[in-house]
PDB file of C-alpha atoms in Angstrom:
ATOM      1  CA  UNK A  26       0.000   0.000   0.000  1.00 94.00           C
ATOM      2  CA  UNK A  27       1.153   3.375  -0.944  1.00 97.00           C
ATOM      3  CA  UNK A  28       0.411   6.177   1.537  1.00 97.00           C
ATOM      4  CA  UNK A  29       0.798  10.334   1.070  1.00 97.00           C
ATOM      5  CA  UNK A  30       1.861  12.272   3.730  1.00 97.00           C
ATOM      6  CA  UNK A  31       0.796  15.840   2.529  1.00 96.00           C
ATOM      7  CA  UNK A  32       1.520  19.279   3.827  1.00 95.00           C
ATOM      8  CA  UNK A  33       3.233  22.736   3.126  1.00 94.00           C
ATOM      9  CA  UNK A  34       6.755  23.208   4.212  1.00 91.00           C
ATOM     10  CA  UNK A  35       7.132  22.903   8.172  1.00 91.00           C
ATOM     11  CA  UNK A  36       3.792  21.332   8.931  1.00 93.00           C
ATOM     12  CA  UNK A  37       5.749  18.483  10.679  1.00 94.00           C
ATOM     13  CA  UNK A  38       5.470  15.477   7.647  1.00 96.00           C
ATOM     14  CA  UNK A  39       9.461  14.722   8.055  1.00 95.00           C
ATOM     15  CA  UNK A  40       8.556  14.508  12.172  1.00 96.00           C
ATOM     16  CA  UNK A  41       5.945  12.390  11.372  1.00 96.00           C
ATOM     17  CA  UNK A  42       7.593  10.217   8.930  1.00 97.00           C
ATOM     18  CA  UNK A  43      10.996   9.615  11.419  1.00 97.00           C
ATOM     19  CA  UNK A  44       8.185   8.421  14.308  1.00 97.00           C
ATOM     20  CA  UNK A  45       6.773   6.145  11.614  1.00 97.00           C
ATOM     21  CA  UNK A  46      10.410   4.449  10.146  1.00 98.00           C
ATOM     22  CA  UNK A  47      11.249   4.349  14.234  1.00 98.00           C
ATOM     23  CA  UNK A  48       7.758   2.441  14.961  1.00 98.00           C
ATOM     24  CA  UNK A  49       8.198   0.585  11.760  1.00 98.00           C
ATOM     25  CA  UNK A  50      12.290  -0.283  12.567  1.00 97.00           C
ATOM     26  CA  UNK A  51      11.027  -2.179  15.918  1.00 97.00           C
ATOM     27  CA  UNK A  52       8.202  -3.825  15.109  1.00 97.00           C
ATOM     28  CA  UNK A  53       8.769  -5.224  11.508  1.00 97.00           C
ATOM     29  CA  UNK A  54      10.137  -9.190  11.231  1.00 96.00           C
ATOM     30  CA  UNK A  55      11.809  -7.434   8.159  1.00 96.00           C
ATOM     31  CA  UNK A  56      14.018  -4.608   6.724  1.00 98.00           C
ATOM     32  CA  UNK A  57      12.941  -1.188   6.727  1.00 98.00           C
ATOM     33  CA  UNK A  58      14.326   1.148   4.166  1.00 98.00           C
ATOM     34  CA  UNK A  59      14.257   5.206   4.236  1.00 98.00           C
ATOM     35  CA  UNK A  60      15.416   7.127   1.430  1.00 98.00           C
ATOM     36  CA  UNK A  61      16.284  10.694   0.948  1.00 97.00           C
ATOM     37  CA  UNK A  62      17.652  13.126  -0.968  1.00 96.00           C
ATOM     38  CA  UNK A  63      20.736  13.973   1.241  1.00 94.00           C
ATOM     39  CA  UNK A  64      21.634  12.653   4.888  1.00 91.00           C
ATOM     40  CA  UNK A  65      19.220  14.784   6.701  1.00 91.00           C
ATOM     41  CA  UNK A  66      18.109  12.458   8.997  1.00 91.00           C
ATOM     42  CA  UNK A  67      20.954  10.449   9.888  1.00 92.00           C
ATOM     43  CA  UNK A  68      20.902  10.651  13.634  1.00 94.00           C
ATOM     44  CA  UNK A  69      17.249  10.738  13.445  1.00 95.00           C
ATOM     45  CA  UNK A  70      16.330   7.208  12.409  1.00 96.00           C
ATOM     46  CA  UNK A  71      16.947   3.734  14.250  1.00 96.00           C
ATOM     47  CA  UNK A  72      20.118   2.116  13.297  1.00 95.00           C
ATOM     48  CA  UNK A  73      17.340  -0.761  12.565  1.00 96.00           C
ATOM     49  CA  UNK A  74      16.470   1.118   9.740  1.00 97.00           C
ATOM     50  CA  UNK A  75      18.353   1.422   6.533  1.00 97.00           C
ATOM     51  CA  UNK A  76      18.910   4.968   5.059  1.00 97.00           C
ATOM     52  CA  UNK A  77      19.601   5.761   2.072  1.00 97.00           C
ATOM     53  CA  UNK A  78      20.641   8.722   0.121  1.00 97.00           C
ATOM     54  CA  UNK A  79      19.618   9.649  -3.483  1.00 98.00           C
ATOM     55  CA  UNK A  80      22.396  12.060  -3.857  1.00 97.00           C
ATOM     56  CA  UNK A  81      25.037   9.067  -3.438  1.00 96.00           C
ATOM     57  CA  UNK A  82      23.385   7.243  -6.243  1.00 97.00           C
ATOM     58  CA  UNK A  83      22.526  10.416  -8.637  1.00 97.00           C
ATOM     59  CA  UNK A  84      19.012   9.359  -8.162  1.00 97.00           C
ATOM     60  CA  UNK A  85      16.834  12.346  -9.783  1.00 96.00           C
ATOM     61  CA  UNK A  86      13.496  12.169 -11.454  1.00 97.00           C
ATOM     62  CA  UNK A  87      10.756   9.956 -11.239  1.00 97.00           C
ATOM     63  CA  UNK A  88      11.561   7.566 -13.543  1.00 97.00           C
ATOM     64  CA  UNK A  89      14.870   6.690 -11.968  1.00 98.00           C
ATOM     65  CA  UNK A  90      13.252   6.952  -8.210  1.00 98.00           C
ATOM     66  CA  UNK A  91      11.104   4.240  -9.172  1.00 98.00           C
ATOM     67  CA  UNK A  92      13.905   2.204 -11.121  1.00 98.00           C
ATOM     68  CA  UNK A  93      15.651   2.867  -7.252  1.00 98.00           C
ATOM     69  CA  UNK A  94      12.473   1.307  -5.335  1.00 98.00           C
ATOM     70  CA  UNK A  95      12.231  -1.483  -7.545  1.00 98.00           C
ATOM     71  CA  UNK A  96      15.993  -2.462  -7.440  1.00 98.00           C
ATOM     72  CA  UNK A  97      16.027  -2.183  -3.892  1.00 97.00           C
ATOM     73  CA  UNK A  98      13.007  -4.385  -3.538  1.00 97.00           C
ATOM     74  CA  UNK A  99      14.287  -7.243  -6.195  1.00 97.00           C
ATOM     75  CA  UNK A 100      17.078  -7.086  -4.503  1.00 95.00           C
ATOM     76  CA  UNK A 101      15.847  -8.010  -0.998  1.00 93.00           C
ATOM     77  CA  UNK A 102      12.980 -10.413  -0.648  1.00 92.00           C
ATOM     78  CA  UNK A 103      11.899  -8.856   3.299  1.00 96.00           C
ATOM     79  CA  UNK A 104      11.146  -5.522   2.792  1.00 98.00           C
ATOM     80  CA  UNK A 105       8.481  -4.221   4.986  1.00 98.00           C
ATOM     81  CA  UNK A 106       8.744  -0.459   4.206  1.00 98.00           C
ATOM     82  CA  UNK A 107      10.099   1.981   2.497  1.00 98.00           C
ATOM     83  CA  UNK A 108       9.473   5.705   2.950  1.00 98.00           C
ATOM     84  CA  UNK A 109      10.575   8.285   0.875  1.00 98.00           C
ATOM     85  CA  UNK A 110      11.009  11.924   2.571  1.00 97.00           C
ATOM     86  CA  UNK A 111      11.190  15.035   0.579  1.00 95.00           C
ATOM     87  CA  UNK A 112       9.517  13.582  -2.460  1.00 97.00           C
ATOM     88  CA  UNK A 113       9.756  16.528  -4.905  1.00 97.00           C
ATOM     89  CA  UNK A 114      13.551  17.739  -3.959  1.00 97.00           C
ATOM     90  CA  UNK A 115      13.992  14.384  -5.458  1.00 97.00           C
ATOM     91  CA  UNK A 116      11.758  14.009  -8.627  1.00 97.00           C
ATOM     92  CA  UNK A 117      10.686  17.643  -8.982  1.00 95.00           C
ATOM     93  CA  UNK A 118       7.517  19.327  -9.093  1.00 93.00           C
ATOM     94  CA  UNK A 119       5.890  17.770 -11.697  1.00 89.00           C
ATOM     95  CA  UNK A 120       2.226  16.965 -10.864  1.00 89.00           C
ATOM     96  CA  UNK A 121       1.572  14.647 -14.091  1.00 85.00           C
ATOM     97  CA  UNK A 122       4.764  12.408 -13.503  1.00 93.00           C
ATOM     98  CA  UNK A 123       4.131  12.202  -9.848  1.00 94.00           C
ATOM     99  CA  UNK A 124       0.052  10.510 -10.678  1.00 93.00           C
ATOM    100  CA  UNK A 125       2.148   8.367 -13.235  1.00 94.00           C
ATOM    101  CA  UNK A 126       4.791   7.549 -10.207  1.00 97.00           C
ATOM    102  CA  UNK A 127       2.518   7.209  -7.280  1.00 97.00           C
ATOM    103  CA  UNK A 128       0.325   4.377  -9.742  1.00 96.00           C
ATOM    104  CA  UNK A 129       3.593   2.464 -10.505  1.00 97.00           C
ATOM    105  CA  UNK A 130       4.935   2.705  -6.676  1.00 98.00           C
ATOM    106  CA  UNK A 131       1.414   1.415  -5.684  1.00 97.00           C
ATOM    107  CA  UNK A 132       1.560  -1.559  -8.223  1.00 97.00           C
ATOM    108  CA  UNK A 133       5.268  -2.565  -7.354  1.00 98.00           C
ATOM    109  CA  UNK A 134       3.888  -2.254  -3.254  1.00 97.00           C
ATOM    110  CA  UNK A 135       1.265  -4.657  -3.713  1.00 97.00           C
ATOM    111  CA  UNK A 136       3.404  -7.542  -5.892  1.00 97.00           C
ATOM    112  CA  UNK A 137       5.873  -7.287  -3.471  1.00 97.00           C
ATOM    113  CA  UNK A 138       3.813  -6.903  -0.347  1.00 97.00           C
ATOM    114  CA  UNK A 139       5.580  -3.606   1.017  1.00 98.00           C
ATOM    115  CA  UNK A 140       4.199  -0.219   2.212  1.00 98.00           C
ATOM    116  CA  UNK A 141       5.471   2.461   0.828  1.00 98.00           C
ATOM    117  CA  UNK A 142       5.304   5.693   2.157  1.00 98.00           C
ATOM    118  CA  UNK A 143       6.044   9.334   0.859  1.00 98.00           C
ATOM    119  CA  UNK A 144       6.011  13.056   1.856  1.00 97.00           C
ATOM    120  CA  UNK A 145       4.762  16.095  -0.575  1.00 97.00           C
ATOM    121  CA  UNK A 146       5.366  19.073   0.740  1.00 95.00           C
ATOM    122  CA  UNK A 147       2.550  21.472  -0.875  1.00 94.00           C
ATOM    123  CA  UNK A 148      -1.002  21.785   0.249  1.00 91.00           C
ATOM    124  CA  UNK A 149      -3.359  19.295  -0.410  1.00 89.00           C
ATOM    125  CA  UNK A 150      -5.274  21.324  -2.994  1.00 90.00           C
ATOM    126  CA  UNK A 151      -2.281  21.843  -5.068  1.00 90.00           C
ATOM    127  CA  UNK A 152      -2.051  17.768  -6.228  1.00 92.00           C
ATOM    128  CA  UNK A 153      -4.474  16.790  -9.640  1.00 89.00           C
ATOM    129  CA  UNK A 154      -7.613  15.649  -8.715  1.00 88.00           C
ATOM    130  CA  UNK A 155      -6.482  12.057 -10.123  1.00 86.00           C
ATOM    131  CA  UNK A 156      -3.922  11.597  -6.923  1.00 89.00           C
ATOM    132  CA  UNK A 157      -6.781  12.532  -5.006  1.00 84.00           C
ATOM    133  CA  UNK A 158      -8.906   9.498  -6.455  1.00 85.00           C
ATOM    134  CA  UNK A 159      -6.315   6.932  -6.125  1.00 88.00           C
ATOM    135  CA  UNK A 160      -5.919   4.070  -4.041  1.00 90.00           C
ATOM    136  CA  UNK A 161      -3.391   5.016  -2.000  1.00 89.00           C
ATOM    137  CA  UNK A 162      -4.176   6.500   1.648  1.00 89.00           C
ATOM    138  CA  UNK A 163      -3.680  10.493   2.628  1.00 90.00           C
ATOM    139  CA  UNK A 164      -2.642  11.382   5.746  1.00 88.00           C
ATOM    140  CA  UNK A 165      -2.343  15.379   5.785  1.00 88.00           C
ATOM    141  CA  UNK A 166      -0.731  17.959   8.003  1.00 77.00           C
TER     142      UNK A 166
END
């Protein structure tokens, strides 16, 4: 399952998201993987957790942020969860390529039986009306 965490800049998604890789890192009977665009959170999440930064791989764009979630899931047969913080400092601020992004993210979740779970940092009203009607659950701030 895919899930949005949606809010403007400072609304507290990142806090939210570290509680959530922290609760996820203790009680998972898997790995737990965290990606962002630079090592932001380091001290922030469990050492249980696995963080990754998009900058070390020149990961940019939504095409090759997806190409990252599905190697890193082929690659590992236990993944739990991923979460992805900072989504758009990562793939930009395209609106069509993130509906077209979210859809694939949500397909490769359910084959491989992971959540997956991402912040946008804009207001709620700001995303097409298509990412509003998906599948995938909003939580917003």
């Amino acid at each position: 399952m895919v899930k949005l965490i949606i809010g403007n800049k400072g609304s507290g998604k990142t806090k939210k998201l570290i509680s959530m890789v922290n609760v996820a890192a203790e009680s998972s009977n898997g790995s737990v993987i965290c990606i962002e665009k630079n090592s932001n959170l380091t001290f922030n999440i469990s050492s249980k957790a696995r963080l990754l930064t998009t900058d070390s791989y020149g990961i940019a764009g939504t095409d090759a942020l997806f190409g990252f979630v599905a190697g890193i899931c082929a690659g590992n047969y236990d993944i739990t969860d991923i979460f992805i913080d900072a989504t758009f400092k990562i793939i930009g601020r395209n609106y069509n390529e993130l509906e077209a992004l979210l859809i694939k993210l949500n397909d490769l979740s359910i084959v491989n039986n992971v959540d997956i779970i991402l912040t946008l940092s804009c207001k709620q009203d700001d995303l097409p009306e298509k990412v509003h009607l998906g599948p995938w659950e909003q939580l917003i701030f």
